[in-house]
mmCIF file of C-alpha atoms in Angstrom:
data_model
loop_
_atom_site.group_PDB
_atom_site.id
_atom_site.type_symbol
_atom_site.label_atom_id
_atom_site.label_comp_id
_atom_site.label_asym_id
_atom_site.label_seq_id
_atom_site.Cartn_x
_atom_site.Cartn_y
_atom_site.Cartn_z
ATOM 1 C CA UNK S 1 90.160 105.840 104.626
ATOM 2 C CA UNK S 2 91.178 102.335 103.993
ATOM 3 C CA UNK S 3 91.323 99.564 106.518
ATOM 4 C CA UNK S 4 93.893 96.845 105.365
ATOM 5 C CA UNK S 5 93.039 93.757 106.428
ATOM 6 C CA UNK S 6 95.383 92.067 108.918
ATOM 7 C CA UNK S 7 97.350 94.955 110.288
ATOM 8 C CA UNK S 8 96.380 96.671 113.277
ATOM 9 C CA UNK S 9 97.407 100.049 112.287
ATOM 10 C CA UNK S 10 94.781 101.829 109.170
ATOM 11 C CA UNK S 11 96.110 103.488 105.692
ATOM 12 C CA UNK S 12 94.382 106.399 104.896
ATOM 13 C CA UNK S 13 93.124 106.716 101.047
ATOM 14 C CA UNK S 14 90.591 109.587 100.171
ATOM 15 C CA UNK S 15 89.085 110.811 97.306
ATOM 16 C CA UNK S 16 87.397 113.717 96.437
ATOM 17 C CA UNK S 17 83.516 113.608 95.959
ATOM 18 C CA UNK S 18 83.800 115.873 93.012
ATOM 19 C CA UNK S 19 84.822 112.546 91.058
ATOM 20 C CA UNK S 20 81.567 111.020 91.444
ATOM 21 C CA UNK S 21 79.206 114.100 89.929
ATOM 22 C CA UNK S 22 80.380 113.757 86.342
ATOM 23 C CA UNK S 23 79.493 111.295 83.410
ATOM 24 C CA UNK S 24 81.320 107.969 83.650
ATOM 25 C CA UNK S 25 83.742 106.904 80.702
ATOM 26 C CA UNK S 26 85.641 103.781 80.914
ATOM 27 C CA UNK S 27 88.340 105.923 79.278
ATOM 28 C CA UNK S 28 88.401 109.346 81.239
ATOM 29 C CA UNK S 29 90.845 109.018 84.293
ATOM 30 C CA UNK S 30 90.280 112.419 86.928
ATOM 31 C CA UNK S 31 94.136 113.315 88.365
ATOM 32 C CA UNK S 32 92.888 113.517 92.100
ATOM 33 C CA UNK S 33 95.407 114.765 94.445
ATOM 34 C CA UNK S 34 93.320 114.098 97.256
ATOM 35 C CA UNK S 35 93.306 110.437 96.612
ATOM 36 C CA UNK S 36 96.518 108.328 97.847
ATOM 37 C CA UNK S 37 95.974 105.164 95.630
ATOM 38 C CA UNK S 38 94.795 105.331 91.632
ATOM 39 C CA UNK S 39 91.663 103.019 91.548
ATOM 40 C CA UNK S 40 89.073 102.040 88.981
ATOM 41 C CA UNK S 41 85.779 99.880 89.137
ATOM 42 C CA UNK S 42 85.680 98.047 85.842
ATOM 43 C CA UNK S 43 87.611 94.638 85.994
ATOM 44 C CA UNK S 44 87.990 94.732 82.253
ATOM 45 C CA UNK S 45 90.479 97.900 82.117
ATOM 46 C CA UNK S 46 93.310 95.727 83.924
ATOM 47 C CA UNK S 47 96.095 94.204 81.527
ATOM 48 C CA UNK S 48 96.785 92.453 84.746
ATOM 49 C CA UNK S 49 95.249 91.825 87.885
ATOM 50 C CA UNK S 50 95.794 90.321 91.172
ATOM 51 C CA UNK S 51 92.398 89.262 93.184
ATOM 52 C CA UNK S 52 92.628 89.883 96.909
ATOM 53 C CA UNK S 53 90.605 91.242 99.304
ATOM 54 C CA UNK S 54 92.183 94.351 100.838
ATOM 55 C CA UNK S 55 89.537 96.177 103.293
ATOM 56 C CA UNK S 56 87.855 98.964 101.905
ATOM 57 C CA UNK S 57 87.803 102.658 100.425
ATOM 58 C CA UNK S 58 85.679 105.342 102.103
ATOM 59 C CA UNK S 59 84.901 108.226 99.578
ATOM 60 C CA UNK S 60 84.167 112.043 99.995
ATOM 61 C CA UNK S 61 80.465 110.889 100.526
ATOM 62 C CA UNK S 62 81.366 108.553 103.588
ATOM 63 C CA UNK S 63 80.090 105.310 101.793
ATOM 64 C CA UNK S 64 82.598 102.670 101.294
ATOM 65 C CA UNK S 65 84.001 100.632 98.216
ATOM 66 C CA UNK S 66 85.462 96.964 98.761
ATOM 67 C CA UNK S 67 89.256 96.787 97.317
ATOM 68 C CA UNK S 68 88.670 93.425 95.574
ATOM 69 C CA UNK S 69 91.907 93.289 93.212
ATOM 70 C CA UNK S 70 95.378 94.940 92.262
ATOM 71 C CA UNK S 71 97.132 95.313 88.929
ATOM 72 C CA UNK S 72 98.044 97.310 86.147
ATOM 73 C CA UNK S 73 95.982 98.934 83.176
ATOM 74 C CA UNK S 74 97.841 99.275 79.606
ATOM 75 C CA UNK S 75 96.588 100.640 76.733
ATOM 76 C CA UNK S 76 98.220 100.686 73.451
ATOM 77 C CA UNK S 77 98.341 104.702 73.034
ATOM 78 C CA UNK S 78 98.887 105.228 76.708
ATOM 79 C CA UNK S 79 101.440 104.308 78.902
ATOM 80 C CA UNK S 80 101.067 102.073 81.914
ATOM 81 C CA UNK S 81 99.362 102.544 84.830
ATOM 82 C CA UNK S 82 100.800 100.081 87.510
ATOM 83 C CA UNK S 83 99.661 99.251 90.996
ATOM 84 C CA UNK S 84 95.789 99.890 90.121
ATOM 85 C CA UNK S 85 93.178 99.178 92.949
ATOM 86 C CA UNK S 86 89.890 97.412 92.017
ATOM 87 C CA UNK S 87 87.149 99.098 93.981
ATOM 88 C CA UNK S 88 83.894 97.246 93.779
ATOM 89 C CA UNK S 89 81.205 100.114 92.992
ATOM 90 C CA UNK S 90 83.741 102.772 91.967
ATOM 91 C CA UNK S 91 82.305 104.520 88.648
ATOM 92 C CA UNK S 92 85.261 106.436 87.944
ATOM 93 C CA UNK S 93 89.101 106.270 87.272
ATOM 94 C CA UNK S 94 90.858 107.897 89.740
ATOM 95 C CA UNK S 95 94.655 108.527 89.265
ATOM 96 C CA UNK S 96 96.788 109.638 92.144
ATOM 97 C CA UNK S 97 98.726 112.877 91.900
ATOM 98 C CA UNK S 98 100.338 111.601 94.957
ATOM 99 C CA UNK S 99 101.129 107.955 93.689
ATOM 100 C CA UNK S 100 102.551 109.727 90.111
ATOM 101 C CA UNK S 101 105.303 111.546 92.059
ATOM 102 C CA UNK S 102 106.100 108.872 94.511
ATOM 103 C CA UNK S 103 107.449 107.078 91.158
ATOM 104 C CA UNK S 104 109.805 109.812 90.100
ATOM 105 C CA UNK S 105 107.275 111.986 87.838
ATOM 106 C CA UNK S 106 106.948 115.508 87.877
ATOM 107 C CA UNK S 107 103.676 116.745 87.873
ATOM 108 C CA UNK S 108 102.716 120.275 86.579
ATOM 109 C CA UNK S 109 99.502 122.582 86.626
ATOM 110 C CA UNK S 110 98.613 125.728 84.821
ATOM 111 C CA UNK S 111 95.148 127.116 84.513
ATOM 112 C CA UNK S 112 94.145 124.549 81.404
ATOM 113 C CA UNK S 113 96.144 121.990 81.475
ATOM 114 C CA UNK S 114 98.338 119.661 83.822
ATOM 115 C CA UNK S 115 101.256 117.526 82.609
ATOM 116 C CA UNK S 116 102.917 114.411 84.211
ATOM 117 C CA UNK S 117 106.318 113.643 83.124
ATOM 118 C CA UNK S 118 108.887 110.827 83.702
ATOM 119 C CA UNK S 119 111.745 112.678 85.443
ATOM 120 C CA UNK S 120 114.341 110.738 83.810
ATOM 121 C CA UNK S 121 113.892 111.693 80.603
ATOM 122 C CA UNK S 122 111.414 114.447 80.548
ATOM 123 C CA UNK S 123 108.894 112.552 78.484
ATOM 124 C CA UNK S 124 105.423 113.131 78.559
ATOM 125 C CA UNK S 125 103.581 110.173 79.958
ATOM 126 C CA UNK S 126 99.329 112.113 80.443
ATOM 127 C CA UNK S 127 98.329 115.666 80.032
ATOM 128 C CA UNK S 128 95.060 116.443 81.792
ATOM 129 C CA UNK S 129 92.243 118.915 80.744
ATOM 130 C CA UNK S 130 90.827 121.274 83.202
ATOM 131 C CA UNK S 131 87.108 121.093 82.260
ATOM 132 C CA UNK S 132 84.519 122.727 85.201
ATOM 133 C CA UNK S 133 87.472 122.942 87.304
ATOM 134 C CA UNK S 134 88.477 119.127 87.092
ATOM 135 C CA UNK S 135 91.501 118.090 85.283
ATOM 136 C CA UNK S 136 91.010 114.989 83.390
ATOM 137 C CA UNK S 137 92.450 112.787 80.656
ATOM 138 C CA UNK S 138 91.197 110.449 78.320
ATOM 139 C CA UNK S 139 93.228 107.114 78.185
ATOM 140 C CA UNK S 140 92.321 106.536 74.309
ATOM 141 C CA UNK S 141 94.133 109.635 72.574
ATOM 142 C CA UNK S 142 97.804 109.304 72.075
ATOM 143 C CA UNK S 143 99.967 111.015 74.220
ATOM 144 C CA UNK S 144 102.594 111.981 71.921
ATOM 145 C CA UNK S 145 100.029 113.938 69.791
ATOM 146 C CA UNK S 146 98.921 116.076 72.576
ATOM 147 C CA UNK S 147 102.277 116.654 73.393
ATOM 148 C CA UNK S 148 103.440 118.069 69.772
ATOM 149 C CA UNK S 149 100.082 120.119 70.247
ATOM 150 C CA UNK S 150 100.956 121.423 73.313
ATOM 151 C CA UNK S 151 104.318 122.265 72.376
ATOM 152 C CA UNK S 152 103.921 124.059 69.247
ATOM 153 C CA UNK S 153 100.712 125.570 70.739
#
């Protein structure tokens, strides 16, 4: 959960443990539907960033990560990733299923793969690798190649 500083009423964001077993990357981002807010730990991913203090994450494991900033994370091979949360101690990017829809994308699953597209014009923004039952992306390969893959595939 996340306690927001200055409001008498909580906002809930969870994530899901399993984020926190595998090796850390700088570049792998897990699509976590259990977790209402994406969120990274490493200050130098951000293209932009706000500092504020926020309140605090709790994750699956009941220990707690300070939000300490807000911005965006841009790559040149990816697209943007806007409204980012800092979370001090997070070792993992965490990108929220939840927060991908809520800005018009469509997000699909199969048994290998999962695919978020803009809705507008049905482009493909990430696709996600299941690998031991996670789906992941890595922010460094070009989209637009694994997209001709996966369509000629």
């Amino acid at each position: 959960t996340q306690e927001k500083m200055g409001t008498n009423k909580p906002t809930k964001i969870l994530c899901l443990q399993v984020c926190f077993r595998s090796k850390f990357s700088n570049n792998r981002w897990y699509l976590d539907s259990a977790c209402s807010r994406h969120m990274i730990g490493d200050r130098a991913m951000f293209s932009t960033l706000k500092s504020k203090e926020w309140g605090h994450v709790t994750f699956g494991d009941n220990s707690k990560g300070k939000i300490i900033g807000e911005g965006n994370i841009s790559k040149s091979s990816s697209p943007i990733i806007e409204n980012v949360l800092l979370v001090e101690g997070l070792k993992h990017n965490l990108l929220s299923i939840s927060q991908m829809c809520d800005k018009g994308n469509h997000v699909s699953f199969d048994k290998s793969y999962c695919t978020i597209k803009n809705s507008t014009d049905n482009l493909v923004l990430f696709v996600g690798h299941k690998d031991e039952n996670v789906y992941t992306f890595d922010s460094n390969h070009n989209v637009k190649c694994l997209s001709s893959l996966n369509e000629s595939g």
